[in-house]
Tab-separated table of C-alpha atoms in Angstrom:
chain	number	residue	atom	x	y	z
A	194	UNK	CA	21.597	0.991	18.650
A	195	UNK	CA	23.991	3.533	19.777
A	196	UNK	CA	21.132	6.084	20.415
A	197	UNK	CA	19.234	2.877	22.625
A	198	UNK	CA	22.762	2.644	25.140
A	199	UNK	CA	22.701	6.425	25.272
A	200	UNK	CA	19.255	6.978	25.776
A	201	UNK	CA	18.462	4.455	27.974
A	202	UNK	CA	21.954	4.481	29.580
A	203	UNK	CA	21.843	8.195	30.423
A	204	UNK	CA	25.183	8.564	30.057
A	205	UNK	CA	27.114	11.728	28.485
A	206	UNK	CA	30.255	10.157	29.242
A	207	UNK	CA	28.597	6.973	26.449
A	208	UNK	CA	27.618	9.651	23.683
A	209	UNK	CA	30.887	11.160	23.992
A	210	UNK	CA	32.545	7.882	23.349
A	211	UNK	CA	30.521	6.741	20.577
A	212	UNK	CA	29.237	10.181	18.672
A	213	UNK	CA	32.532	10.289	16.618
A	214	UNK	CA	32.023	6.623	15.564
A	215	UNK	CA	28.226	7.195	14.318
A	216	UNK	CA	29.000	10.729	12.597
A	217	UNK	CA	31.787	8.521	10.343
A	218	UNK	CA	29.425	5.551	9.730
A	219	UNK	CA	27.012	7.646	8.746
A	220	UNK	CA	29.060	9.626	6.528
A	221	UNK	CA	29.986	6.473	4.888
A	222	UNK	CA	26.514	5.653	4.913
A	223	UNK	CA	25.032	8.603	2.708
A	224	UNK	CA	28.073	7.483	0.221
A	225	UNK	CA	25.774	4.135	-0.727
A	226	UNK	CA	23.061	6.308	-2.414
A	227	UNK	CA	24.558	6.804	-5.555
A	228	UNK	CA	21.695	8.457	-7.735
A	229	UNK	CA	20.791	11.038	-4.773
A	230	UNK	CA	17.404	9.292	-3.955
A	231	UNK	CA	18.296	9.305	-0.790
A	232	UNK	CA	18.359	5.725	-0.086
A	233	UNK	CA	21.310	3.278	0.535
A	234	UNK	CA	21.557	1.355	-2.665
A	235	UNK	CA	21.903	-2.313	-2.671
A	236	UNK	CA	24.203	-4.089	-4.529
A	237	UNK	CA	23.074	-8.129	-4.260
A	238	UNK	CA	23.570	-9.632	-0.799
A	239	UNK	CA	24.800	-6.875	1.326
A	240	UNK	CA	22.251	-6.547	4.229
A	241	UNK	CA	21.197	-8.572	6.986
A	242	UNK	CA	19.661	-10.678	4.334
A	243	UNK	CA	23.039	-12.474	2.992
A	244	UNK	CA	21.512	-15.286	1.262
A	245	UNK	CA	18.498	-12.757	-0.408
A	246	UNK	CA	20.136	-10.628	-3.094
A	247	UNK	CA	18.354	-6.502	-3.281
A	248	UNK	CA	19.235	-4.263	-5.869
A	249	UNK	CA	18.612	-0.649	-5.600
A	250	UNK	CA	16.605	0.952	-2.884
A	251	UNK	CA	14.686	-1.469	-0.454
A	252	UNK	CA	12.360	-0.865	2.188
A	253	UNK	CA	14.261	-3.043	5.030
A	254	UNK	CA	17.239	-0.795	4.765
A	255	UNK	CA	15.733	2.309	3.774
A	256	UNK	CA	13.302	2.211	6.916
A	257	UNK	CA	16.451	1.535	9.213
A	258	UNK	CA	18.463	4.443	7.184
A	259	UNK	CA	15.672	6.812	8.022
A	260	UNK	CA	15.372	5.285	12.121
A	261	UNK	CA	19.213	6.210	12.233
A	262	UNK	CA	18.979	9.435	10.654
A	263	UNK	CA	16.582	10.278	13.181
A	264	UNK	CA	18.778	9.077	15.857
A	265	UNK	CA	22.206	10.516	14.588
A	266	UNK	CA	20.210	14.202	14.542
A	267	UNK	CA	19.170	13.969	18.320
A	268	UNK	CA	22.765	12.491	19.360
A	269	UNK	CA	24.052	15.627	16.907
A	270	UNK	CA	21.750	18.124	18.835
A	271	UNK	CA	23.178	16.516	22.566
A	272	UNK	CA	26.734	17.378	20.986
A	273	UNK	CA	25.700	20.524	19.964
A	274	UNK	CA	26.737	19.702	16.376
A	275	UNK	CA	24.762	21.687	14.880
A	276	UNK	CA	25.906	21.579	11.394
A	277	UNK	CA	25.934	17.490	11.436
A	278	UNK	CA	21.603	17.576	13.360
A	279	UNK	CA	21.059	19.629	9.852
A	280	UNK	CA	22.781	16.775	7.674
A	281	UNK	CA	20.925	14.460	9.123
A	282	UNK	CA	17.627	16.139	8.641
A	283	UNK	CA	18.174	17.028	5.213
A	284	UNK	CA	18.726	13.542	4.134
A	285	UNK	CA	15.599	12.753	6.423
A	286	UNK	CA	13.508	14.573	4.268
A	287	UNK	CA	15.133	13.324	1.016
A	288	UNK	CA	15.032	9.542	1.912
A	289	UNK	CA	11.450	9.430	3.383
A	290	UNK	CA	10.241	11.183	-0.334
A	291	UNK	CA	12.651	8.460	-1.713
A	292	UNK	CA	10.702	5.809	0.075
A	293	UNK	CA	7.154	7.025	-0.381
A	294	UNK	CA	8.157	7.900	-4.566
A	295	UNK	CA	10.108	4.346	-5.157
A	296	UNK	CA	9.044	2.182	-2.966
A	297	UNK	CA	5.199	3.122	-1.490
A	298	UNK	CA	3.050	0.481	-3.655
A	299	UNK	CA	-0.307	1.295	-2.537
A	300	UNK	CA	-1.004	-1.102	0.836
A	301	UNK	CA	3.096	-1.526	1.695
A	302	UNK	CA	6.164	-0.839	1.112
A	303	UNK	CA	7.853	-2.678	-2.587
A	304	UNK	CA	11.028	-4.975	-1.239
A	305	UNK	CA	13.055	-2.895	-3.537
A	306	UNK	CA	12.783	-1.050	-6.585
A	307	UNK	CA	16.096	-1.166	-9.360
A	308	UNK	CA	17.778	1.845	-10.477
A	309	UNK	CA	16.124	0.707	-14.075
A	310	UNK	CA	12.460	1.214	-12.382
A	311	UNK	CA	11.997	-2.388	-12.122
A	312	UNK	CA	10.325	-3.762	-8.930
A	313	UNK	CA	10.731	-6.436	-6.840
A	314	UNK	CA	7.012	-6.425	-5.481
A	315	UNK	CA	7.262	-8.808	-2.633
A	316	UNK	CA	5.647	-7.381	0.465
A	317	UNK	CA	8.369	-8.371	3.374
A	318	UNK	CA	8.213	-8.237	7.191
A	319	UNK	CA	10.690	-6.428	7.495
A	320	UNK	CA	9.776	-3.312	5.759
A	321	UNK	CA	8.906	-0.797	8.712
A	322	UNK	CA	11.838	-2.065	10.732
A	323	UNK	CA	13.600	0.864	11.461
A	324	UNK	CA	9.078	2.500	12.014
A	325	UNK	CA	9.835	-0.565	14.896
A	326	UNK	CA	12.698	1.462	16.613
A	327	UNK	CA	11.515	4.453	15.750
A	328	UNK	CA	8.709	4.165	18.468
A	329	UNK	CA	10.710	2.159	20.788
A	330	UNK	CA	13.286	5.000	20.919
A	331	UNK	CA	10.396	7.927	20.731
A	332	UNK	CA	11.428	9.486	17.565
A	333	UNK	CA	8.043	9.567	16.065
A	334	UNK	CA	6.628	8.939	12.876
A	335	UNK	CA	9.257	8.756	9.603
A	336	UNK	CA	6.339	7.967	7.272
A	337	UNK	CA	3.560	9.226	6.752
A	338	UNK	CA	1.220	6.954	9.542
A	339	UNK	CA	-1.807	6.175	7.732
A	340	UNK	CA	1.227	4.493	5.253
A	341	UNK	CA	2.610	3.013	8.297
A	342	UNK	CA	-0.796	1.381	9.275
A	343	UNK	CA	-2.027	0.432	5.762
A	344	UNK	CA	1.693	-1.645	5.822
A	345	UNK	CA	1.047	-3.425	9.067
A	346	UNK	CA	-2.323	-4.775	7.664
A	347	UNK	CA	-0.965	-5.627	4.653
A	348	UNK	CA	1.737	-7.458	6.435
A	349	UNK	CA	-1.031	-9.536	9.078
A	350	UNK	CA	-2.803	-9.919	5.552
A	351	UNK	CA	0.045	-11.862	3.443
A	352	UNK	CA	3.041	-12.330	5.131
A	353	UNK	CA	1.132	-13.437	8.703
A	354	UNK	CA	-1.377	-15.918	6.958
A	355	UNK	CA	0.725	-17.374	4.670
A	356	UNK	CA	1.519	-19.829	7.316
A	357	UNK	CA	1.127	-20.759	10.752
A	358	UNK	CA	4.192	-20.666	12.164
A	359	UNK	CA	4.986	-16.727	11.474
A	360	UNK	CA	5.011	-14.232	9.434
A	361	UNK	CA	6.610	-15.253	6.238
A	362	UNK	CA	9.604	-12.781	4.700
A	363	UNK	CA	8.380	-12.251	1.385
A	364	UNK	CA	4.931	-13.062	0.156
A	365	UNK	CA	3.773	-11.462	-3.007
A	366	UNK	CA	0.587	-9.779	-3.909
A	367	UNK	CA	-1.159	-12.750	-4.891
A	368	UNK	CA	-0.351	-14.056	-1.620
A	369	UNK	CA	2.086	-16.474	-3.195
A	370	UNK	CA	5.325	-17.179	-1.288
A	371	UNK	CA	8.468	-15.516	-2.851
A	372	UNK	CA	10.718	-19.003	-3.502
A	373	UNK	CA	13.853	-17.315	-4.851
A	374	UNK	CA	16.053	-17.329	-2.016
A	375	UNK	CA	15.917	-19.476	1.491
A	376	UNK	CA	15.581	-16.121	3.403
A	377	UNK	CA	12.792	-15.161	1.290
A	378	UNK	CA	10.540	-18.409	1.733
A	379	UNK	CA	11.546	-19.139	5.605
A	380	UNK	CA	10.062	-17.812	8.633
A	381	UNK	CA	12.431	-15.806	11.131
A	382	UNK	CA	11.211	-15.517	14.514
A	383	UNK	CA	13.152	-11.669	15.323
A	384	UNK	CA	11.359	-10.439	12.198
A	385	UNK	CA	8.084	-11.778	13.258
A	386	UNK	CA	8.431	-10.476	16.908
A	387	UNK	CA	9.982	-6.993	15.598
A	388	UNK	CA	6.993	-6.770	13.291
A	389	UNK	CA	4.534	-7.692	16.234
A	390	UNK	CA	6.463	-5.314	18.503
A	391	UNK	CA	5.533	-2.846	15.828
């Protein structure tokens, strides 16, 4: 979000302001992986989701850890930080392997996989959030794009027929709503537009 203000701002004066303030949270950020994946690791409910408990790596996060990498490099690069852009694109590389070795299932991305290699296999909407501002804030591709693609259909496929009012947050791969959390089962209309705006 910072990297949206500056970019579309066009202000130097903004990045100077804010750079400091993204360099620390994402310092603190690479402290959540915790066995060097490369991915934040969840804990229970500690993401946007606060009624829908994750544990381990998850896709929703780890897509918007790799859309903020992206971003903290270019903001690094318009600092001239040079050391920090490399930081950032060394854990790049690391969490987008994390996410295609933990969490790639095939069709879409797993909701999360534990630290004990057990998998929560719902398919969610929110998966490729952080592929969603990726485009909107040019930074390309941070998955591979035929991955990208086979994740949106899979999405329209489960999630966006599993009612209709919207795309569903977690469907599994029997197309059978995941019940274990209100989150889970409910419809949000800012996932379904973000995944439509993808």
């Amino acid at each position: 979000m910072a990297y949206r203000d500056v970019l579309w701002g066009g202000e130097r004066r903004l990045l100077t302001q804010l750079y400091g303030h993204v360099k620390r949270a994402m310092q603190w950020e690479f402290t959540t992986d915790r066995n060097g994946d490369g991915l934040p690791d969840h804990e229970g409910q500690d993401s946007t989701y606060d009624l829908w408990p994750f544990f381990g790596a998850g896709s929703y996060t780890g897509s918007i850890f790799l859309a903020a990498l992206k971003a903290s490099e270019r903001m690094a690069q318009r600092m001239r930080d040079q050391a920090f852009a490399r930081t950032c694109r060394r854990w790049l590389r690391l969490a987008a392997q994390g996410m295609e070795q933990k969490l790639w299932a095939g069709t879409y991305y797993l909701a999360a996989r534990h630290d004990d290699g057990s998998a929560y296999d719902a398919c969610i909407v929110g998966q490729l959030n952080g592929q969603w501002y990726a485009h909107l804030l040019g930074l390309g591709y941070l998955l591979p794009p035929d991955h990208v693609k086979q994740s949106v259909e899979t999405v329209l496929r489960l999630n966006g027929q599993a009612s209709a009012f919207g795309a569903v947050n977690a469907v599994f791969p029997d197309g059978g709503i995941d019940g274990s959390s209100y989150h889970a089962q409910n419809i949000w209309p800012g996932e379904t537009y973000a995944f439509c705006a993808l």
